[in-house]
Amino acid sequence: MRVLPLITALLAAGLAACFVDKPPPESDSDSSGAGSTTDPTTTGEPAVCGDGVKAGAELCDLGPLNGLYAACGPLCLPNYCGDGLRGPSEACDDGNMLAGDACGSDCELARCGDEVLQDGEDCDDGNSNENDGCTSRCGPPVCGDGVLSGAELCDLGLANDDAGHCTSTCTPRSCGDGFVQPGEACEAGDNCVDCRWATCNDGTVQADEACDVPGDTCTEICTVPVCGDGFLGPGEDCDDGNQLDGDDCTALCRVSKCGDGIVASDEACDDVNTKLGDGCTPECLRDARFVFVSSATYQAAALGGLQGADDRCQKLADAAPLVGRYRAWLSDGDASPATRFDKSELPFILPTSQLGVGVVVATDWVDLVDGSLLHAIQVDENGELLAPGESCLAAEVLAWTHTSATAGPRDADADCGGWKFNTGVGDAGLINSDEPAWTEGCAQVSCAKPLHIFCIEQG
């Protein structure tokens, strides 16, 4: 189905007649002018919705920036929470003001911890107490949920492993549990005592031993020291019995800390510097979202629809590497950035390039969709500036969009069959523009042309 067909049909039928004021009635007074009803705030011209001038019965008018998902609708009525259209400042809008569904009465998405039970949640008590029957994951305590609760002695979530230091039953490794784990040489056998070789340190390397004399080159259980064996070996700062990044000890047996370039479980980012405004604070918290134009170009069919385009953005970001989750700034007949993007309150910045660090494209989502940018999105995921110029005939400066400056779909059916075909035409934007043309500058571009795509980090 196409986007909001009923609303679109109503707009087509009524836009020309709506909010066009009739001229003021002629006065019944005599020629002296007594009793005149002329409105001093008008010039006598009828108000026209879409001319950028708020007049008459219009409650708003942003001209070409009026739109279904814009701050001002196509009938010159402001967007409001509960109208069923996701306005620039709304995280969601399901057309009602109910507080118990996935979209709250304030048009904010329901989330675990808001004390409202939603689909997918078994409970939601709004607190972080893991031992009151409802965890901070909005479910009952379960081994493998990554939350230490109840009688559990450890819980690494998906990293629980019977051959690791936290088993699938959420108990620490122990001698005699049937699994040879970090810190153990064996589990059973004539030459195995307390999970160690009985002949270890007898001065002779036995058949089951890799070495015999404990030291820098041999552990106390006669195994060769390696990172992840649970023994603090030469050159190791720590050894927690695994080779996982994201916990207190890295896969290289270094103590995990903010600034080491490895994103640990308690860090949102780690870019190995202390600069502000570059997307990651010195405390390893996010202070901006990245936006870039793809270094690669694609014919429309190569995108494989919106999901395929999102995947391409994500792969480019991961390879750069840029932290975060990414989606393509694309619309089709069913969805657009206005309906499927997270609306961050953080600034949107370009990757570090010759333009500098933390170059701001927009101060937040509302600023991103207000019709103009603070800086053109002309830097790719690797921080390289793309070709200069603004021409709808030059594929190297174009990006597929079919998206208006206010994040809704363009009116014409020009999305290359949902970005799955090289036949037909699609709408594109100019990557070097900071005006509305950045996303709606070029209409009816051949779907067979290879163009860039814009990629926006999600909140």
Short mmCIF file of C-alpha atoms in Angstrom, two decimals:
data_model
loop_
_atom_site.label_atom_id
_atom_site.label_comp_id
_atom_site.label_asym_id
_atom_site.label_seq_id
_atom_site.Cartn_x
_atom_site.Cartn_y
_atom_site.Cartn_z
CA MET A 1 0.00 0.00 0.00
CA ARG A 2 1.08 3.57 -0.50
CA VAL A 3 1.59 6.03 2.35
CA LEU A 4 -1.62 7.24 3.93
CA PRO A 5 -3.80 6.82 0.81
CA LEU A 6 -6.92 8.24 2.42
CA ILE A 7 -5.18 11.40 3.58
CA THR A 8 -3.49 11.79 0.23
CA ALA A 9 -6.80 11.47 -1.59
CA LEU A 10 -8.45 14.01 0.67
CA LEU A 11 -5.59 16.41 0.12
CA ALA A 12 -5.82 16.07 -3.64
CA ALA A 13 -9.53 16.75 -3.54
CA GLY A 14 -9.59 19.57 -1.05
CA LEU A 15 -6.28 21.39 -1.03
CA ALA A 16 -7.26 23.89 -3.66
CA ALA A 17 -10.34 24.96 -1.74
CA CYS A 18 -9.15 24.75 1.85
CA PHE A 19 -8.01 27.81 3.78
CA VAL A 20 -8.64 30.25 0.98
CA ASP A 21 -10.39 33.20 2.57
CA LYS A 22 -13.32 34.85 0.90
CA PRO A 23 -13.01 38.58 0.32
CA PRO A 24 -14.55 40.58 3.15
CA PRO A 25 -18.25 41.30 2.56
CA GLU A 26 -19.13 44.66 1.15
CA SER A 27 -20.11 47.11 3.80
CA ASP A 28 -23.76 48.06 4.13
CA SER A 29 -22.71 51.48 5.29
CA ASP A 30 -22.91 54.61 3.22
CA SER A 31 -20.12 55.98 1.12
CA SER A 32 -18.63 57.71 4.12
CA GLY A 33 -17.11 54.38 5.12
CA ALA A 34 -18.77 54.07 8.51
CA GLY A 35 -18.97 50.44 9.72
CA SER A 36 -16.15 49.13 7.44
CA THR A 37 -15.09 45.48 8.12
CA THR A 38 -11.76 45.61 6.34
CA ASP A 39 -9.19 43.44 8.18
CA PRO A 40 -6.10 45.59 8.72
CA THR A 41 -3.91 42.44 8.92
CA THR A 42 -4.61 41.43 5.32
CA THR A 43 -3.96 43.06 2.00
CA GLY A 44 -7.25 41.96 0.52
CA GLU A 45 -5.60 39.05 -1.27
CA PRO A 46 -6.92 35.56 -0.42
CA ALA A 47 -4.69 33.38 1.79
CA VAL A 48 -3.12 30.52 -0.15
CA CYS A 49 -1.83 27.54 1.79
CA GLY A 50 1.72 26.82 0.69
CA ASP A 51 2.80 30.34 -0.23
CA GLY A 52 4.88 30.66 2.94
CA VAL A 53 2.73 33.44 4.36
CA LYS A 54 0.53 32.70 7.37
CA ALA A 55 -2.74 34.46 6.69
CA GLY A 56 -6.47 34.14 7.12
CA ALA A 57 -7.55 30.85 8.67
CA GLU A 58 -4.09 29.31 8.34
CA LEU A 59 -2.48 28.23 11.61
CA CYS A 60 0.94 27.83 9.96
CA ASP A 61 2.50 28.07 6.51
CA LEU A 62 6.08 27.04 5.76
CA GLY A 63 5.65 27.15 2.01
CA PRO A 64 7.38 24.25 0.25
CA LEU A 65 8.26 22.76 3.65
CA ASN A 66 4.62 22.03 4.41
CA GLY A 67 4.10 18.27 4.40
CA LEU A 68 2.41 15.27 5.97
CA TYR A 69 5.26 14.70 8.43
CA ALA A 70 6.44 18.31 8.71
CA ALA A 71 5.83 20.78 11.52
CA CYS A 72 3.17 22.36 9.30
CA GLY A 73 0.83 20.07 7.39
CA PRO A 74 -0.21 20.40 3.74
CA LEU A 75 -3.46 22.06 4.83
CA CYS A 76 -1.60 24.63 6.94
CA LEU A 77 -2.48 22.94 10.21
CA PRO A 78 0.32 22.27 12.72
CA ASN A 79 1.36 18.71 13.36
CA TYR A 80 0.21 17.56 16.78
CA CYS A 81 0.58 14.47 18.96
CA GLY A 82 -2.26 12.09 18.18
CA ASP A 83 -2.82 13.02 14.53
CA GLY A 84 -1.29 9.75 13.32
CA LEU A 85 1.62 11.47 11.55
CA ARG A 86 5.12 11.44 13.04
CA GLY A 87 6.04 15.10 13.24
CA PRO A 88 9.66 16.28 13.56
CA SER A 89 9.58 16.34 17.37
CA GLU A 90 7.68 13.06 17.81
CA ALA A 91 9.31 9.68 18.34
CA CYS A 92 6.03 7.99 17.36
CA ASP A 93 2.38 8.83 16.68
CA ASP A 94 -0.20 6.04 16.51
CA GLY A 95 -3.18 8.37 16.19
CA ASN A 96 -4.42 8.01 19.76
CA MET A 97 -3.64 9.39 23.18
CA LEU A 98 -3.59 6.06 25.02
CA ALA A 99 -0.83 5.61 27.56
CA GLY A 100 -0.77 1.80 27.58
CA ASP A 101 0.27 1.00 24.03
CA ALA A 102 3.62 1.09 22.23
CA CYS A 103 3.37 4.85 21.67
CA GLY A 104 2.62 6.92 24.75
CA SER A 105 0.23 9.82 25.07
CA ASP A 106 3.24 12.15 24.77
CA CYS A 107 4.26 10.55 21.45
CA GLU A 108 7.33 8.99 23.03
CA LEU A 109 8.12 5.32 22.42
CA ALA A 110 7.34 2.93 25.23
CA ARG A 111 10.49 1.52 26.79
CA CYS A 112 11.50 -0.94 29.42
CA GLY A 113 11.50 0.95 32.72
CA ASP A 114 8.57 3.28 32.01
CA GLU A 115 6.26 1.21 34.27
CA VAL A 116 3.90 0.49 31.38
CA LEU A 117 3.58 -3.15 30.33
CA GLN A 118 4.07 -3.41 26.57
CA ASP A 119 4.12 -6.20 24.03
CA GLY A 120 7.34 -8.14 24.46
CA GLU A 121 7.61 -7.29 28.15
CA ASP A 122 6.73 -9.79 30.88
CA CYS A 123 6.85 -7.11 33.52
CA ASP A 124 7.89 -3.49 34.01
CA ASP A 125 8.31 -2.20 37.56
CA GLY A 126 10.38 0.83 36.62
CA ASN A 127 13.34 0.03 38.87
CA SER A 128 16.76 -1.57 38.57
CA ASN A 129 16.34 -4.08 41.41
CA GLU A 130 17.26 -7.42 39.84
CA ASN A 131 15.93 -9.48 42.77
CA ASP A 132 12.31 -8.35 43.03
CA GLY A 133 10.97 -10.74 40.38
CA CYS A 134 11.26 -8.27 37.51
CA THR A 135 14.71 -7.46 36.15
CA SER A 136 15.89 -4.32 34.39
CA ARG A 137 15.33 -6.26 31.13
CA CYS A 138 11.57 -6.29 31.89
CA GLY A 139 11.37 -10.03 32.41
CA PRO A 140 11.64 -12.54 35.23
CA PRO A 141 15.14 -13.58 36.30
CA VAL A 142 16.42 -16.23 33.88
CA CYS A 143 19.89 -17.70 33.53
CA GLY A 144 21.33 -16.33 30.31
CA ASP A 145 19.64 -12.94 30.40
CA GLY A 146 22.92 -11.21 31.26
CA VAL A 147 21.57 -9.99 34.61
CA LEU A 148 22.99 -11.33 37.86
CA SER A 149 19.97 -12.16 39.99
CA GLY A 150 18.57 -14.64 42.48
CA ALA A 151 20.82 -17.61 43.17
CA GLU A 152 23.00 -17.01 40.12
CA LEU A 153 26.71 -16.75 40.80
CA CYS A 154 27.51 -15.43 37.32
CA ASP A 155 25.61 -14.55 34.13
CA LEU A 156 27.31 -13.40 30.94
CA GLY A 157 24.18 -13.76 28.82
CA LEU A 158 24.98 -15.20 25.40
CA ALA A 159 28.61 -15.61 26.48
CA ASN A 160 27.71 -18.28 29.07
CA ASP A 161 29.60 -21.40 28.03
CA ASP A 162 30.22 -24.73 29.74
CA ALA A 163 33.80 -24.53 28.54
CA GLY A 164 34.17 -20.99 29.84
CA HIS A 165 34.37 -19.41 33.26
CA CYS A 166 30.57 -19.02 33.57
CA THR A 167 28.59 -22.11 32.60
CA SER A 168 25.20 -22.47 30.95
CA THR A 169 23.69 -22.94 34.41
CA CYS A 170 25.08 -19.61 35.65
CA THR A 171 27.62 -21.17 37.99
CA PRO A 172 31.35 -20.44 37.87
CA ARG A 173 33.64 -23.10 36.48
CA SER A 174 34.48 -25.78 39.00
CA CYS A 175 36.60 -28.88 39.07
CA GLY A 176 34.49 -31.97 38.64
CA ASP A 177 31.69 -30.48 36.57
CA GLY A 178 32.73 -32.56 33.58
CA PHE A 179 34.17 -29.72 31.49
CA VAL A 180 37.83 -28.82 31.08
CA GLN A 181 37.65 -25.08 31.62
CA PRO A 182 40.14 -22.23 31.98
CA GLY A 183 42.42 -22.98 34.92
CA GLU A 184 42.05 -26.75 34.56
CA ALA A 185 44.34 -29.25 32.90
CA CYS A 186 41.94 -32.19 33.07
CA GLU A 187 38.67 -33.38 34.61
CA ALA A 188 39.14 -37.11 35.20
CA GLY A 189 41.62 -39.96 34.77
CA ASP A 190 44.31 -41.81 36.64
CA ASN A 191 46.77 -38.96 36.29
CA CYS A 192 44.20 -36.20 37.06
CA VAL A 193 43.90 -34.97 40.63
CA ASP A 194 41.87 -31.88 41.46
CA CYS A 195 41.79 -31.13 37.72
CA ARG A 196 45.58 -30.98 37.59
CA TRP A 197 48.09 -33.50 36.36
CA ALA A 198 49.32 -35.50 39.36
CA THR A 199 52.79 -35.64 37.85
CA CYS A 200 53.03 -31.89 37.24
CA ASN A 201 56.27 -30.43 38.62
CA ASP A 202 57.99 -33.77 38.95
CA GLY A 203 60.73 -32.61 36.64
CA THR A 204 59.65 -34.81 33.76
CA VAL A 205 57.28 -33.87 30.97
CA GLN A 206 54.71 -36.68 30.95
CA ALA A 207 52.54 -37.72 27.99
CA ASP A 208 49.63 -35.51 29.04
CA GLU A 209 51.75 -32.46 29.93
CA ALA A 210 52.84 -29.66 27.64
CA CYS A 211 55.59 -28.62 30.07
CA ASP A 212 56.52 -29.40 33.63
CA VAL A 213 58.37 -26.71 35.58
CA PRO A 214 56.04 -23.81 36.45
CA GLY A 215 57.37 -20.40 35.48
CA ASP A 216 57.06 -17.84 32.74
CA THR A 217 56.79 -20.55 30.10
CA CYS A 218 54.72 -23.09 32.04
CA THR A 219 51.67 -22.73 34.28
CA GLU A 220 51.20 -24.44 37.63
CA ILE A 221 49.06 -27.09 35.91
CA CYS A 222 51.75 -27.85 33.32
CA THR A 223 50.12 -26.11 30.37
CA VAL A 224 51.68 -23.46 28.14
CA PRO A 225 50.44 -20.02 29.30
CA VAL A 226 48.01 -18.32 26.94
CA CYS A 227 45.69 -15.36 27.34
CA GLY A 228 42.35 -16.73 28.51
CA ASP A 229 43.64 -19.70 30.51
CA GLY A 230 42.75 -18.10 33.84
CA PHE A 231 46.38 -17.73 34.94
CA LEU A 232 48.18 -14.42 35.01
CA GLY A 233 51.02 -15.02 32.59
CA PRO A 234 53.97 -12.96 31.40
CA GLY A 235 52.91 -9.75 29.67
CA GLU A 236 49.31 -10.02 30.92
CA ASP A 237 47.61 -7.34 33.02
CA CYS A 238 44.71 -9.67 33.76
CA ASP A 239 43.34 -13.05 32.76
CA ASP A 240 39.67 -13.72 33.46
CA GLY A 241 39.56 -17.08 31.75
CA ASN A 242 38.10 -15.93 28.43
CA GLN A 243 39.08 -14.05 25.31
CA LEU A 244 36.12 -11.72 25.13
CA ASP A 245 36.16 -7.98 24.69
CA GLY A 246 33.54 -6.01 26.56
CA ASP A 247 34.20 -7.25 30.10
CA ASP A 248 36.75 -6.09 32.67
CA CYS A 249 39.59 -7.89 30.88
CA THR A 250 40.03 -7.62 27.10
CA ALA A 251 40.68 -10.43 24.65
CA LEU A 252 44.37 -9.44 24.83
CA CYS A 253 44.42 -9.77 28.63
CA ARG A 254 44.57 -6.03 29.21
CA VAL A 255 42.45 -4.29 31.84
CA SER A 256 39.52 -2.73 30.00
CA LYS A 257 39.34 1.03 30.38
CA CYS A 258 37.86 4.01 28.60
CA GLY A 259 40.36 5.18 26.00
CA ASP A 260 41.78 1.80 24.98
CA GLY A 261 39.85 1.75 21.72
CA ILE A 262 37.75 -1.28 22.71
CA VAL A 263 34.07 -0.69 23.43
CA ALA A 264 33.43 -2.47 26.72
CA SER A 265 29.99 -3.48 27.99
CA ASP A 266 29.74 -0.38 30.15
CA GLU A 267 30.85 1.98 27.34
CA ALA A 268 28.81 3.49 24.53
CA CYS A 269 31.94 4.22 22.48
CA ASP A 270 35.73 4.39 22.74
CA ASP A 271 37.64 6.46 20.20
CA VAL A 272 41.00 6.66 22.03
CA ASN A 273 40.94 10.42 22.48
CA THR A 274 39.63 13.07 24.87
CA LYS A 275 38.11 15.44 22.31
CA LEU A 276 34.59 16.75 22.76
CA GLY A 277 32.07 16.96 19.94
CA ASP A 278 33.56 14.11 17.90
CA GLY A 279 30.83 11.62 18.75
CA CYS A 280 32.44 10.17 21.90
CA THR A 281 33.23 11.98 25.14
CA PRO A 282 36.36 11.37 27.27
CA GLU A 283 34.04 9.32 29.52
CA CYS A 284 33.12 7.03 26.59
CA LEU A 285 29.59 8.40 26.22
CA ARG A 286 28.03 9.48 22.93
CA ASP A 287 27.77 13.23 22.34
CA ALA A 288 26.72 13.18 18.66
CA ARG A 289 25.41 10.95 15.87
CA PHE A 290 27.26 10.42 12.60
CA VAL A 291 25.86 11.14 9.15
CA PHE A 292 27.73 10.45 5.92
CA VAL A 293 27.31 9.89 2.21
CA SER A 294 28.36 6.47 0.99
CA SER A 295 31.73 6.11 -0.70
CA ALA A 296 30.17 3.46 -2.94
CA THR A 297 27.54 4.11 -5.61
CA TYR A 298 24.62 1.86 -6.47
CA GLN A 299 22.15 1.32 -9.22
CA ALA A 300 18.67 1.22 -7.70
CA ALA A 301 18.26 -2.55 -8.02
CA ALA A 302 21.55 -3.11 -6.17
CA LEU A 303 20.06 -1.49 -3.06
CA GLY A 304 17.52 -4.27 -2.58
CA GLY A 305 14.82 -2.12 -0.99
CA LEU A 306 15.02 -0.06 2.19
CA GLN A 307 16.36 -2.92 4.30
CA GLY A 308 19.04 -3.69 1.75
CA ALA A 309 20.09 -0.05 1.67
CA ASP A 310 20.20 0.03 5.49
CA ASP A 311 22.45 -3.03 5.44
CA ARG A 312 24.81 -1.32 3.00
CA CYS A 313 25.04 1.72 5.27
CA GLN A 314 25.76 -0.49 8.26
CA LYS A 315 28.50 -2.43 6.49
CA LEU A 316 30.17 0.79 5.36
CA ALA A 317 30.05 2.21 8.89
CA ASP A 318 31.38 -0.99 10.46
CA ALA A 319 34.29 -1.11 8.02
CA ALA A 320 35.23 2.56 8.60
CA PRO A 321 34.85 1.91 11.59
CA LEU A 322 32.10 4.13 12.96
CA VAL A 323 30.15 3.09 16.04
CA GLY A 324 26.38 2.92 16.03
CA ARG A 325 23.45 1.63 14.01
CA TYR A 326 22.75 3.13 10.58
CA ARG A 327 19.88 3.47 8.12
CA ALA A 328 19.70 4.86 4.61
CA TRP A 329 17.94 8.19 4.01
CA LEU A 330 15.46 6.68 1.57
CA SER A 331 11.70 6.54 1.12
CA ASP A 332 9.43 4.22 -0.80
CA GLY A 333 5.66 3.95 -1.08
CA ASP A 334 5.27 2.58 2.44
CA ALA A 335 7.93 4.17 4.64
CA SER A 336 10.22 7.16 4.95
CA PRO A 337 12.76 8.52 7.45
CA ALA A 338 9.88 10.33 9.15
CA THR A 339 8.29 6.99 10.03
CA ARG A 340 11.22 4.63 10.45
CA PHE A 341 14.09 6.71 11.89
CA ASP A 342 14.95 7.34 15.53
CA LYS A 343 14.81 11.05 16.24
CA SER A 344 17.93 11.93 18.15
CA GLU A 345 18.28 15.00 20.32
CA LEU A 346 22.06 14.84 19.83
CA PRO A 347 23.81 16.78 17.05
CA PHE A 348 24.43 15.07 13.71
CA ILE A 349 28.09 15.37 12.67
CA LEU A 350 30.32 14.37 9.78
CA PRO A 351 33.11 11.82 10.28
CA THR A 352 36.50 13.41 10.91
CA SER A 353 37.89 14.73 7.62
CA GLN A 354 39.97 17.55 6.19
CA LEU A 355 37.00 19.74 7.13
CA GLY A 356 37.81 19.08 10.78
CA VAL A 357 36.52 17.09 13.75
CA GLY A 358 32.86 17.13 14.70
CA VAL A 359 31.60 19.31 11.82
CA VAL A 360 27.91 19.76 12.66
CA VAL A 361 25.31 19.04 9.99
CA ALA A 362 22.31 19.67 12.27
CA THR A 363 21.93 20.34 15.98
CA ASP A 364 19.29 17.60 16.36
CA TRP A 365 16.60 15.77 14.37
CA VAL A 366 14.28 18.79 14.25
CA ASP A 367 17.12 20.86 12.82
CA LEU A 368 17.93 18.11 10.31
CA VAL A 369 14.44 18.27 8.81
CA ASP A 370 13.80 22.02 8.90
CA GLY A 371 14.72 22.54 5.25
CA SER A 372 18.38 23.50 5.51
CA LEU A 373 21.60 22.02 6.87
CA LEU A 374 24.41 23.69 8.79
CA HIS A 375 26.82 21.85 6.49
CA ALA A 376 26.38 19.72 3.40
CA ILE A 377 26.67 15.93 3.84
CA GLN A 378 29.63 15.66 1.48
CA VAL A 379 31.95 13.43 3.52
CA ASP A 380 31.93 9.63 3.24
CA GLU A 381 32.28 7.06 6.02
CA ASN A 382 36.08 7.19 5.76
CA GLY A 383 36.21 10.97 6.12
CA GLU A 384 36.90 11.59 2.43
CA LEU A 385 35.38 14.58 0.64
CA LEU A 386 33.45 13.58 -2.45
CA ALA A 387 33.42 15.37 -5.80
CA PRO A 388 32.45 19.08 -5.79
CA GLY A 389 29.63 20.58 -7.79
CA GLU A 390 25.83 20.63 -7.98
CA SER A 391 24.43 19.20 -11.20
CA CYS A 392 21.56 16.80 -11.70
CA LEU A 393 23.44 15.45 -14.71
CA ALA A 394 26.53 14.42 -12.71
CA ALA A 395 25.91 11.07 -10.99
CA GLU A 396 29.01 11.47 -8.81
CA VAL A 397 27.39 14.32 -6.86
CA LEU A 398 23.95 12.71 -6.48
CA ALA A 399 22.43 10.45 -3.82
CA TRP A 400 19.21 8.43 -4.09
CA THR A 401 16.51 9.77 -1.73
CA HIS A 402 12.86 10.06 -2.90
CA THR A 403 12.59 11.98 0.38
CA SER A 404 11.49 15.52 1.08
CA ALA A 405 13.48 17.94 3.22
CA THR A 406 10.99 17.27 6.04
CA ALA A 407 11.71 13.48 5.91
CA GLY A 408 8.50 12.39 4.21
CA PRO A 409 8.24 10.67 0.80
CA ARG A 410 8.24 12.80 -2.33
CA ASP A 411 4.87 13.14 -4.03
CA ALA A 412 5.77 11.53 -7.35
CA ASP A 413 6.01 7.75 -7.64
CA ALA A 414 9.74 7.85 -8.34
CA ASP A 415 11.37 5.26 -6.08
CA CYS A 416 12.61 2.78 -8.71
CA GLY A 417 9.99 0.23 -7.71
CA GLY A 418 10.87 0.40 -4.04
CA TRP A 419 14.60 0.52 -4.87
CA LYS A 420 14.52 -2.92 -6.47
CA PHE A 421 14.64 -2.17 -10.21
CA ASN A 422 16.96 -0.39 -12.62
CA THR A 423 14.05 0.58 -14.85
CA GLY A 424 12.06 3.76 -14.34
CA VAL A 425 13.13 6.86 -12.44
CA GLY A 426 13.94 7.87 -8.89
CA ASP A 427 14.36 11.11 -6.97
CA ALA A 428 17.83 12.16 -5.84
CA GLY A 429 19.56 14.83 -3.80
CA LEU A 430 22.70 16.91 -4.29
CA ILE A 431 25.42 15.92 -1.86
CA ASN A 432 27.11 19.34 -1.90
CA SER A 433 23.97 21.33 -1.10
CA ASP A 434 22.94 22.55 2.35
CA GLU A 435 19.53 23.71 1.12
CA PRO A 436 16.44 21.50 0.53
CA ALA A 437 18.12 20.37 -2.68
CA TRP A 438 20.37 18.10 -0.55
CA THR A 439 17.50 15.61 -0.56
CA GLU A 440 14.99 16.80 -3.15
CA GLY A 441 17.14 18.59 -5.70
CA CYS A 442 16.85 16.23 -8.67
CA ALA A 443 13.71 14.47 -9.80
CA GLN A 444 13.26 11.70 -12.34
CA VAL A 445 16.83 10.35 -12.42
CA SER A 446 17.28 7.11 -14.34
CA CYS A 447 17.28 4.13 -11.94
CA ALA A 448 20.13 2.59 -13.95
CA LYS A 449 22.53 5.35 -12.87
CA PRO A 450 24.88 4.48 -9.99
CA LEU A 451 24.37 7.07 -7.23
CA HIS A 452 25.46 7.45 -3.61
CA ILE A 453 23.14 7.11 -0.58
CA PHE A 454 23.01 9.14 2.62
CA CYS A 455 23.49 7.14 5.84
CA ILE A 456 22.17 8.42 9.19
CA GLU A 457 23.10 6.99 12.58
CA GLN A 458 20.13 6.02 14.75
CA GLY A 459 19.68 6.89 18.42
#
